[in-house]
Amino acid sequence: MKHERHLCAARKLFFRISVLCLAFLCLWPGAALPQSGNTINTIENCTVRIVDSEGQPVSGAAVVVKGSNRGEISDAKGLCRFRKIPGNAILTVTYLGMTARETPLNGRTEITITLAEESLQMDELVVVGYGVQRKRDLSGAIAQVKGDVINEFANLSVASALQGRVSGVQINQLNGQPGAGIQVRIRGANSIKGDNEPLWIINGFPGDINMINTSDIESVEILKDASATAIYGSRGANGVVIVTTKSAKQGDVKVTYDGSVGIQSLAKQMEMLSGDEYMIYLNKKAEINDLPAVFTEKQIQENTFNTNWQDEVFRTAVITNHAVDITGGNSKFQGSLGASYFNQEGIVKKSGYERISLRTDLNYNISKYVSASANIIFSRSNHDQMNSQGGSRGSSVIGAALVTSPLATPHYDDGTWNDFQTQPAAGTNPLAYLYEIKNKWYANRILANAALTIKPVDGLSIQLAANISNNQNRKDYTKSLDYPNSDGAASISLGETLGITSNNIITYDKGFGKHHINVMGGITYEESTSKTVGTGTGTGFLSDVVESYDMNAAEVKGLPTSGYSNWKLLSFLGRFNYNYDNRYLLTVNFRADGSSRYSRGNKWGYFPSAAVAWRISQERFMKDLDWLSDLKLRVGYGVTGSTAISPYSTQNTLESVNVVFDKTTVVGYAPSDTYLGGLRWETTAQLNVGIDLALLNNRIRLTADYYHKKTTDLLNDVEMPRSSGYTTALRNIGSIRNSGVEVQFDSRIINKAVKWDFGINFSLNRSKILSLSEGKDIFGGTVSNTLLSDQLNLMREGEPMYLFYGYVEDGYDDKGQIVYKDLDGVEGISAADKTIIGNPNPDFLLNFNTSVSYKGFTLSAFFQGSFGNDIYSLSMVSVAYDYGYNANALREVLYDHWTPENPNAKYPNLSQNISLKMSDRFVYDGSYLRLKNLELGYDIPCGKGKFISRARVFVSAQNLFTITSYPFWDPDVNANGGGNSLIQGVDSNCYPSARTFSLGCRLVF
């Protein structure tokens, strides 16, 4: 309770500070009022014409008189008119996708202003590790995604918006449940035991991307090669994603509203047996198994029960997103305040995700040499979760929605939940689970940054920055007394992670004729402390009224649990950039990390990198090629590391054990591992060769990269001799190689009144396991249920990562049973007959986007594709092969199973004694091409003197269609619906993705 009071007080304080900042921003004299001045000449009528670089009119551009609230929108001819405007006025022109421009009027009555394409500007800044660089000066593999691209469609999250947008980055959803996580892989996976997720940097510090609303994003930079990521040392082995949120800007107070509302539904239903077909199906199984018929012909003809459990479980759900951003200021002080509300109902009933976010950004120029800034992001999320995936024979909601008998109804006649005791197949009542079992997860996240910047002399900058992050979560589980055969159950689990980061950076930037240098050095410190506590699950409650808030009322108390962990990281870092005449570029990075996770003697890791680039287009012999805008060759090499292991993996630790002492069981402590010390850092060395090409005044742009990276000293648990008294121990065991090619192509095909843009990106990655401890295979998890019991993914020397391993089918025998190939030549089928049966790694990823705009209308489409990957579908096992327990089945099983008359059937004999093994029968081609986003938007011309300076409306659709041969719900699945790095490409009744239709708008005041 004390902790909750502190949190409540913190929220109130944060809210008051935000309100005061907003009031201060709105009342600040220089933020909204023009400066007084001497009397000047006034122009009675002034005509302004806005054109693009091709001389074509720009419709919908905002033209504002700087320092006032006067503004106009250009019409279809690119024209707008002002009456009685000061002759010395400065006109500020903005248009989405083009660089803003300020132009003095200088007493002219007619003026033409040319806007340049923003995406074509080579001098725009790109955020890199602990600094910024001009895009044209990059020598590493860094991709940038602007905020307007992320907000181009009504995406549900930042990660979802990035999916398919950048070559070399593979993003998979773990499942379609609202608020569910995603998996991001940049240039493949580097670790077996450790985490393979990239480092997320928010406004310069590590943060949780789930707390950010898409409308808050200014830009996202993805650092892919080691020459770019080595500056993050042991945090950068898996790539780095830098997210920059919108910052405070000088100018009049501007209010922006982004909002959308949509409906979501299941993209497709699985075609299961109807009530009549199910009765026929059971009779056929009985006949095949020499059992009496379950139903008579009369019962089948008179049957009126036909429950479609998919209709009962799924629903049409509403999704809403609202965001407001207020910004403004003068040369001394700038501030912004943002607030957003996101609510997504799940397409499975009683599931959903809700998030409220607040963001404030303050900049204060204390003097010519000193400035201060602060940024605070707060989010509160509520998540209604469920056991939606996994399990067999309906032990999950998703599975139960498919295999539950269509003859059963959700309720008995008296209104109580059906427990299926009278049905041919008993299992979980999915509706009872949805309504009577609650898994509620609450999270509060705060990310607060503050920085003091000192610029004592020209070119020298000293920045002292600090960050604090606090993530608190609570999960409440309750099972109602109304749940079938339940005496009630409840539990509570709490967790908190507190992070502290300090970045102290010195930068010197100076030009000397044709020479330009940028030197950066710094010291950073990170510390993270996590605490968890749980009540255990109590059972036997008299009432549901208190839910989980009176755990002492349980007849059988749960076993309490608690946990604690802490890690620290001290780093010294430096970077040197050299630019000669914008032709020859050199970047050198170095970082030394000292980590508490590693043992004495190995606590420090050293991570150097270097990259060179040659801008050939700037050479004298290329100057006459007018069609060539830019040509640059890049080569980089660097070393990064990983500390993604448990904080105490390399230390002697004790664990509690129950022992019998003097005929009494007591709690004691024993070593948890055979610690021998000497564990080394997982280290990744990467070579990158790339080319940047731009043609026809940057209308055609191509970036291509080849990379080769090798990770050594992989960490994993290895088996120990029984004589040691332990089963496994963590050791350095091997190495992995990833190599591949990335291509990004963008173009403006038509650049007149009609504008047509087209982009495509291609990614190819090949992984190979070079060595493992004693050459022994590593299995990435097992499946164990009443249908199958076997290993899933395989790691083997000389092979790609995560392969499927099992038996190869060889048709049916004369009784319709599945026959497996005997590969070892020894009579009988054994484990020696197993072989590689599938590969979940895609051959390549291909994504493309296109947009056409005309007179304010814009039609945009984005296609996402993955090709050549396999899926091991435990989902298909449960709906098509569960013959022994009378579960419902796919409709095609009834009409295409083995009989003497149909020996080449798709499915085997309906014998209840079917013997299933993990085989290639359950491996499916997971290739797909999906129309992920389709949107039609219109920029509404805002007339003269209107309160709204800009308005845009749109209608959009997500997941409109998917071209695939995969027979289950969604081919974009991964990791059994969970997050185990070693289990890849496995679908086990994953929560399906939704098809969404949205309507939204953007208003600028």
GROMACS .gro file of C-alpha atoms in nm, residues 192-550:
model
  359
  192ILE     CA    1   2.148  -1.934  -2.858
  193LYS     CA    2   2.110  -1.870  -2.486
  194GLY     CA    3   2.090  -1.493  -2.487
  195ASP     CA    4   1.839  -1.244  -2.615
  196ASN     CA    5   1.843  -1.166  -2.988
  197GLU     CA    6   1.631  -0.851  -2.967
  198PRO     CA    7   1.789  -0.518  -3.069
  199LEU     CA    8   1.861  -0.238  -2.825
  200TRP     CA    9   1.583   0.021  -2.826
  201ILE     CA   10   1.702   0.377  -2.757
  202ILE     CA   11   1.436   0.640  -2.684
  203ASN     CA   12   1.556   1.000  -2.687
  204GLY     CA   13   1.912   0.891  -2.619
  205PHE     CA   14   1.850   0.632  -2.347
  206PRO     CA   15   1.741   0.264  -2.334
  207GLY     CA   16   1.362   0.241  -2.309
  208ASP     CA   17   1.050   0.036  -2.364
  209ILE     CA   18   0.901   0.092  -2.709
  210ASN     CA   19   0.557  -0.026  -2.590
  211MET     CA   20   0.506   0.302  -2.404
  212ILE     CA   21   0.530   0.515  -2.722
  213ASN     CA   22   0.235   0.613  -2.938
  214THR     CA   23   0.306   0.623  -3.312
  215SER     CA   24   0.192   0.986  -3.338
  216ASP     CA   25   0.473   1.087  -3.096
  217ILE     CA   26   0.749   0.971  -3.330
  218GLU     CA   27   0.974   1.221  -3.506
  219SER     CA   28   1.206   0.963  -3.663
  220VAL     CA   29   1.343   0.611  -3.622
  221GLU     CA   30   1.699   0.517  -3.712
  222ILE     CA   31   1.803   0.152  -3.740
  223LEU     CA   32   2.173   0.086  -3.696
  224LYS     CA   33   2.258  -0.241  -3.866
  225ASP     CA   34   2.631  -0.287  -3.916
  226ALA     CA   35   2.906  -0.300  -3.653
  227SER     CA   36   3.064   0.028  -3.761
  228ALA     CA   37   2.741   0.197  -3.646
  229THR     CA   38   2.651  -0.021  -3.347
  230ALA     CA   39   2.998  -0.068  -3.192
  231ILE     CA   40   2.957   0.265  -3.013
  232TYR     CA   41   2.699   0.076  -2.800
  233GLY     CA   42   2.949  -0.203  -2.730
  234SER     CA   43   2.801  -0.497  -2.546
  235ARG     CA   44   2.447  -0.365  -2.603
  236GLY     CA   45   2.482  -0.344  -2.982
  237ALA     CA   46   2.539  -0.700  -3.108
  238ASN     CA   47   2.177  -0.741  -3.220
  239GLY     CA   48   2.149  -0.398  -3.381
  240VAL     CA   49   2.018  -0.073  -3.240
  241VAL     CA   50   1.687   0.105  -3.301
  242ILE     CA   51   1.697   0.475  -3.210
  243VAL     CA   52   1.357   0.636  -3.158
  244THR     CA   53   1.331   1.014  -3.140
  245THR     CA   54   1.003   1.160  -3.023
  246LYS     CA   55   0.867   1.499  -3.124
  247SER     CA   56   1.049   1.784  -2.956
  248ALA     CA   57   0.958   2.138  -2.863
  249LYS     CA   58   0.994   2.392  -3.146
  250GLN     CA   59   1.014   2.766  -3.165
  251GLY     CA   60   0.711   2.947  -3.306
  252ASP     CA   61   0.346   3.018  -3.241
  253VAL     CA   62   0.155   2.771  -3.032
  254LYS     CA   63   0.040   2.489  -3.260
  255VAL     CA   64  -0.207   2.219  -3.168
  256THR     CA   65  -0.219   1.894  -3.366
  257TYR     CA   66  -0.484   1.628  -3.327
  258ASP     CA   67  -0.455   1.277  -3.473
  259GLY     CA   68  -0.745   1.038  -3.431
  260SER     CA   69  -0.887   0.722  -3.577
  261VAL     CA   70  -1.156   0.469  -3.506
  262GLY     CA   71  -1.187   0.129  -3.664
  263ILE     CA   72  -1.339  -0.213  -3.652
  264GLN     CA   73  -1.151  -0.541  -3.643
  265SER     CA   74  -1.265  -0.890  -3.730
  266LEU     CA   75  -1.128  -1.237  -3.792
  267ALA     CA   76  -0.981  -1.245  -4.143
  268LYS     CA   77  -1.105  -1.597  -4.210
  269GLN     CA   78  -1.276  -1.883  -4.029
  270MET     CA   79  -1.151  -2.238  -4.028
  271GLU     CA   80  -1.399  -2.465  -4.203
  272MET     CA   81  -1.493  -2.713  -3.929
  273LEU     CA   82  -1.760  -2.984  -3.926
  274SER     CA   83  -2.120  -2.877  -3.873
  275GLY     CA   84  -2.342  -3.055  -3.620
  276ASP     CA   85  -2.480  -3.306  -3.875
  277GLU     CA   86  -2.138  -3.368  -4.029
  278TYR     CA   87  -1.986  -3.416  -3.686
  279MET     CA   88  -2.241  -3.690  -3.608
  280ILE     CA   89  -2.162  -3.864  -3.937
  281TYR     CA   90  -1.790  -3.824  -3.864
  282LEU     CA   91  -1.821  -3.996  -3.524
  283ASN     CA   92  -2.020  -4.281  -3.679
  284LYS     CA   93  -1.753  -4.333  -3.945
  285LYS     CA   94  -1.482  -4.342  -3.679
  286ALA     CA   95  -1.687  -4.592  -3.477
  287GLU     CA   96  -1.731  -4.813  -3.783
  288ILE     CA   97  -1.359  -4.807  -3.864
  289ASN     CA   98  -1.273  -4.892  -3.502
  290ASP     CA   99  -1.531  -5.177  -3.484
  291LEU     CA  100  -1.748  -4.987  -3.238
  292PRO     CA  101  -2.126  -4.939  -3.239
  293ALA     CA  102  -2.261  -4.628  -3.407
  294VAL     CA  103  -2.277  -4.322  -3.183
  295PHE     CA  104  -2.591  -4.179  -3.349
  296THR     CA  105  -2.883  -4.325  -3.538
  297GLU     CA  106  -2.990  -4.196  -3.876
  298LYS     CA  107  -3.301  -4.050  -3.716
  299GLN     CA  108  -3.095  -3.859  -3.461
  300ILE     CA  109  -2.883  -3.716  -3.739
  301GLN     CA  110  -3.185  -3.611  -3.943
  302GLU     CA  111  -3.361  -3.453  -3.645
  303ASN     CA  112  -3.053  -3.281  -3.503
  304THR     CA  113  -3.101  -2.911  -3.432
  305PHE     CA  114  -2.771  -2.846  -3.255
  306ASN     CA  115  -2.507  -2.672  -3.460
  307THR     CA  116  -2.292  -2.442  -3.246
  308ASN     CA  117  -2.031  -2.250  -3.440
  309TRP     CA  118  -1.779  -2.199  -3.161
  310GLN     CA  119  -1.578  -1.958  -3.371
  311ASP     CA  120  -1.882  -1.728  -3.382
  312GLU     CA  121  -1.919  -1.769  -3.007
  313VAL     CA  122  -1.555  -1.688  -2.926
  314PHE     CA  123  -1.470  -1.423  -3.185
  315ARG     CA  124  -1.633  -1.084  -3.231
  316THR     CA  125  -1.617  -0.765  -3.430
  317ALA     CA  126  -1.405  -0.539  -3.212
  318VAL     CA  127  -1.356  -0.164  -3.196
  319ILE     CA  128  -1.020   0.008  -3.194
  320THR     CA  129  -0.967   0.377  -3.118
  321ASN     CA  130  -0.663   0.601  -3.110
  322HIS     CA  131  -0.654   0.969  -3.014
  323ALA     CA  132  -0.348   1.192  -2.976
  324VAL     CA  133  -0.301   1.565  -2.912
  325ASP     CA  134   0.029   1.749  -2.944
  326ILE     CA  135   0.081   2.113  -2.835
  327THR     CA  136   0.408   2.288  -2.912
  328GLY     CA  137   0.549   2.640  -2.934
  329GLY     CA  138   0.791   2.885  -2.783
  330ASN     CA  139   1.036   3.166  -2.850
  331SER     CA  140   1.411   3.191  -2.880
  332LYS     CA  141   1.451   3.152  -2.503
  333PHE     CA  142   1.205   2.878  -2.415
  334GLN     CA  143   1.031   2.605  -2.613
  335GLY     CA  144   0.789   2.349  -2.483
  336SER     CA  145   0.559   2.075  -2.600
  337LEU     CA  146   0.300   1.856  -2.439
  338GLY     CA  147   0.146   1.543  -2.588
  339ALA     CA  148  -0.126   1.310  -2.469
  340SER     CA  149  -0.268   0.999  -2.630
  341TYR     CA  150  -0.530   0.736  -2.565
  342PHE     CA  151  -0.531   0.395  -2.733
  343ASN     CA  152  -0.793   0.126  -2.685
  344GLN     CA  153  -0.800  -0.200  -2.876
  345GLU     CA  154  -1.068  -0.458  -2.814
  346GLY     CA  155  -0.951  -0.805  -2.904
  347ILE     CA  156  -1.130  -1.006  -3.170
  348VAL     CA  157  -1.153  -1.276  -2.903
  349LYS     CA  158  -1.419  -1.174  -2.653
  350LYS     CA  159  -1.307  -1.027  -2.319
  351SER     CA  160  -0.954  -0.961  -2.446
  352GLY     CA  161  -0.818  -0.614  -2.501
  353TYR     CA  162  -0.548  -0.357  -2.445
  354GLU     CA  163  -0.577   0.002  -2.324
  355ARG     CA  164  -0.299   0.262  -2.290
  356ILE     CA  165  -0.283   0.624  -2.179
  357SER     CA  166   0.038   0.815  -2.255
  358LEU     CA  167   0.165   1.159  -2.158
  359ARG     CA  168   0.474   1.326  -2.298
  360THR     CA  169   0.635   1.661  -2.223
  361ASP     CA  170   0.947   1.818  -2.372
  362LEU     CA  171   1.106   2.142  -2.242
  363ASN     CA  172   1.405   2.338  -2.374
  364TYR     CA  173   1.546   2.646  -2.202
  365ASN     CA  174   1.835   2.854  -2.336
  366ILE     CA  175   1.990   2.982  -2.015
  367SER     CA  176   2.249   3.187  -2.199
  368LYS     CA  177   2.438   3.196  -2.525
  369TYR     CA  178   2.659   2.916  -2.396
  370VAL     CA  179   2.434   2.708  -2.174
  371SER     CA  180   2.101   2.533  -2.238
  372ALA     CA  181   1.893   2.283  -2.049
  373SER     CA  182   1.631   2.032  -2.161
  374ALA     CA  183   1.399   1.777  -2.008
  375ASN     CA  184   1.180   1.506  -2.150
  376ILE     CA  185   0.928   1.292  -1.963
  377ILE     CA  186   0.717   1.008  -2.100
  378PHE     CA  187   0.458   0.831  -1.887
  379SER     CA  188   0.225   0.550  -1.987
  380ARG     CA  189  -0.037   0.342  -1.809
  381SER     CA  190  -0.160   0.024  -1.976
  382ASN     CA  191  -0.429  -0.230  -1.889
  383HIS     CA  192  -0.417  -0.565  -2.061
  384ASP     CA  193  -0.687  -0.832  -2.053
  385GLN     CA  194  -0.489  -1.144  -2.135
  386MET     CA  195  -0.585  -1.506  -2.173
  387ASN     CA  196  -0.447  -1.850  -2.234
  388SER     CA  197  -0.519  -1.792  -2.599
  389GLN     CA  198  -0.258  -2.014  -2.761
  390GLY     CA  199  -0.079  -2.341  -2.711
  391GLY     CA  200  -0.223  -2.655  -2.559
  392SER     CA  201  -0.398  -2.945  -2.723
  393ARG     CA  202  -0.752  -3.075  -2.740
  394GLY     CA  203  -0.908  -2.743  -2.648
  395SER     CA  204  -0.699  -2.664  -2.341
  396SER     CA  205  -0.666  -2.310  -2.477
  397VAL     CA  206  -0.940  -2.072  -2.585
  398ILE     CA  207  -0.826  -2.071  -2.947
  399GLY     CA  208  -0.793  -2.449  -2.959
  400ALA     CA  209  -1.128  -2.499  -2.788
  401ALA     CA  210  -1.301  -2.270  -3.038
  402LEU     CA  211  -1.209  -2.521  -3.308
  403VAL     CA  212  -1.226  -2.869  -3.158
  404THR     CA  213  -1.525  -2.836  -2.921
  405SER     CA  214  -1.824  -3.041  -3.031
  406PRO     CA  215  -2.076  -2.843  -3.241
  407LEU     CA  216  -2.349  -3.043  -3.061
  408ALA     CA  217  -2.260  -2.874  -2.733
  409THR     CA  218  -2.400  -2.541  -2.622
  410PRO     CA  219  -2.229  -2.283  -2.399
  411HIS     CA  220  -2.494  -2.314  -2.124
  412TYR     CA  221  -2.726  -2.570  -1.977
  413ASP     CA  222  -3.097  -2.492  -1.973
  414ASP     CA  223  -3.068  -2.352  -1.620
  415GLY     CA  224  -2.813  -2.093  -1.736
  416THR     CA  225  -2.506  -2.252  -1.580
  417TRP     CA  226  -2.200  -2.316  -1.790
  418ASN     CA  227  -2.184  -2.643  -1.980
  419ASP     CA  228  -1.905  -2.863  -1.847
  420PHE     CA  229  -1.935  -3.100  -2.147
  421GLN     CA  230  -1.968  -3.409  -1.928
  422THR     CA  231  -2.248  -3.539  -2.152
  423GLN     CA  232  -2.062  -3.471  -2.477
  424PRO     CA  233  -1.859  -3.723  -2.679
  425ALA     CA  234  -1.550  -3.508  -2.627
  426ALA     CA  235  -1.496  -3.325  -2.299
  427GLY     CA  236  -1.271  -3.021  -2.290
  428THR     CA  237  -1.255  -2.656  -2.199
  429ASN     CA  238  -1.572  -2.455  -2.244
  430PRO     CA  239  -1.416  -2.158  -2.428
  431LEU     CA  240  -1.691  -1.913  -2.334
  432ALA     CA  241  -1.679  -2.011  -1.969
  433TYR     CA  242  -1.306  -1.953  -1.979
  434LEU     CA  243  -1.348  -1.610  -2.136
  435TYR     CA  244  -1.609  -1.489  -1.892
  436GLU     CA  245  -1.508  -1.661  -1.568
  437ILE     CA  246  -1.128  -1.656  -1.579
  438LYS     CA  247  -0.953  -1.321  -1.567
  439ASN     CA  248  -0.590  -1.247  -1.641
  440LYS     CA  249  -0.544  -0.875  -1.595
  441TRP     CA  250  -0.205  -0.716  -1.639
  442TYR     CA  251  -0.138  -0.355  -1.540
  443ALA     CA  252   0.178  -0.160  -1.618
  444ASN     CA  253   0.302   0.188  -1.531
  445ARG     CA  254   0.610   0.312  -1.715
  446ILE     CA  255   0.802   0.635  -1.670
  447LEU     CA  256   1.100   0.746  -1.877
  448ALA     CA  257   1.247   1.080  -1.765
  449ASN     CA  258   1.554   1.250  -1.916
  450ALA     CA  259   1.732   1.573  -1.828
  451ALA     CA  260   2.036   1.729  -1.994
  452LEU     CA  261   2.261   2.031  -1.949
  453THR     CA  262   2.454   2.139  -2.259
  454ILE     CA  263   2.750   2.376  -2.241
  455LYS     CA  264   2.913   2.528  -2.550
  456PRO     CA  265   3.206   2.733  -2.415
  457VAL     CA  266   3.370   2.790  -2.754
  458ASP     CA  267   3.273   2.748  -3.115
  459GLY     CA  268   3.252   2.378  -3.208
  460LEU     CA  269   3.289   2.242  -2.855
  461SER     CA  270   2.988   2.091  -2.679
  462ILE     CA  271   2.971   1.933  -2.333
  463GLN     CA  272   2.653   1.746  -2.246
  464LEU     CA  273   2.572   1.604  -1.906
  465ALA     CA  274   2.259   1.389  -1.929
  466ALA     CA  275   2.080   1.158  -1.691
  467ASN     CA  276   1.785   0.924  -1.723
  468ILE     CA  277   1.562   0.735  -1.485
  469SER     CA  278   1.317   0.468  -1.595
  470ASN     CA  279   1.067   0.288  -1.380
  471ASN     CA  280   0.851  -0.001  -1.497
  472GLN     CA  281   0.591  -0.136  -1.256
  473ASN     CA  282   0.358  -0.421  -1.339
  474ARG     CA  283   0.091  -0.619  -1.163
  475LYS     CA  284  -0.090  -0.932  -1.279
  476ASP     CA  285  -0.415  -1.046  -1.120
  477TYR     CA  286  -0.549  -1.393  -1.190
  478THR     CA  287  -0.895  -1.506  -1.077
  479LYS     CA  288  -1.110  -1.808  -1.153
  480SER     CA  289  -1.475  -1.758  -1.065
  481LEU     CA  290  -1.686  -1.999  -0.863
  482ASP     CA  291  -1.919  -2.004  -1.164
  483TYR     CA  292  -1.654  -2.171  -1.376
  484PRO     CA  293  -1.744  -2.540  -1.424
  485ASN     CA  294  -1.628  -2.759  -1.136
  486SER     CA  295  -1.444  -2.468  -0.974
  487ASP     CA  296  -1.407  -2.377  -0.607
  488GLY     CA  297  -1.245  -2.047  -0.704
  489ALA     CA  298  -0.880  -1.952  -0.747
  490ALA     CA  299  -0.674  -1.634  -0.739
  491SER     CA  300  -0.318  -1.504  -0.741
  492ILE     CA  301  -0.127  -1.177  -0.757
  493SER     CA  302   0.219  -1.112  -0.893
  494LEU     CA  303   0.404  -0.780  -0.878
  495GLY     CA  304   0.720  -0.661  -1.048
  496GLU     CA  305   0.925  -0.345  -1.065
  497THR     CA  306   1.235  -0.251  -1.262
  498LEU     CA  307   1.424   0.068  -1.185
  499GLY     CA  308   1.689   0.184  -1.430
  500ILE     CA  309   1.940   0.467  -1.397
  501THR     CA  310   2.158   0.589  -1.684
  502SER     CA  311   2.413   0.868  -1.704
  503ASN     CA  312   2.564   0.990  -2.033
  504ASN     CA  313   2.849   1.242  -2.014
  505ILE     CA  314   2.957   1.336  -2.364
  506ILE     CA  315   3.208   1.586  -2.505
  507THR     CA  316   3.195   1.668  -2.876
  508TYR     CA  317   3.420   1.886  -3.090
  509ASP     CA  318   3.313   1.971  -3.444
  510LYS     CA  319   3.525   2.193  -3.669
  511GLY     CA  320   3.596   2.259  -4.035
  512PHE     CA  321   3.934   2.367  -4.179
  513GLY     CA  322   3.904   2.445  -4.547
  514LYS     CA  323   3.831   2.113  -4.717
  515HIS     CA  324   3.883   1.924  -4.395
  516HIS     CA  325   3.614   1.860  -4.137
  517ILE     CA  326   3.651   1.665  -3.814
  518ASN     CA  327   3.410   1.555  -3.545
  519VAL     CA  328   3.549   1.406  -3.225
  520MET     CA  329   3.335   1.261  -2.950
  521GLY     CA  330   3.429   1.107  -2.617
  522GLY     CA  331   3.232   1.011  -2.312
  523ILE     CA  332   3.160   0.804  -2.005
  524THR     CA  333   2.829   0.629  -1.948
  525TYR     CA  334   2.691   0.435  -1.655
  526GLU     CA  335   2.387   0.208  -1.642
  527GLU     CA  336   2.228   0.024  -1.353
  528SER     CA  337   1.910  -0.180  -1.340
  529THR     CA  338   1.737  -0.336  -1.041
  530SER     CA  339   1.440  -0.572  -1.068
  531LYS     CA  340   1.218  -0.703  -0.791
  532THR     CA  341   0.931  -0.950  -0.810
  533VAL     CA  342   0.688  -1.094  -0.559
  534GLY     CA  343   0.395  -1.331  -0.596
  535THR     CA  344   0.130  -1.474  -0.368
  536GLY     CA  345   0.108  -1.810  -0.539
  537THR     CA  346  -0.233  -1.944  -0.640
  538GLY     CA  347  -0.484  -1.980  -0.363
  539THR     CA  348  -0.796  -2.198  -0.401
  540GLY     CA  349  -1.119  -2.253  -0.216
  541PHE     CA  350  -1.291  -1.913  -0.194
  542LEU     CA  351  -1.640  -1.857  -0.054
  543SER     CA  352  -1.717  -1.561  -0.281
  544ASP     CA  353  -1.597  -1.392  -0.600
  545VAL     CA  354  -1.670  -1.044  -0.471
  546VAL     CA  355  -1.317  -0.958  -0.361
  547GLU     CA  356  -1.152  -1.136  -0.655
  548SER     CA  357  -0.777  -1.138  -0.581
  549TYR     CA  358  -0.784  -0.861  -0.320
  550ASP     CA  359  -0.827  -1.091  -0.018
   0.00000   0.00000   0.00000
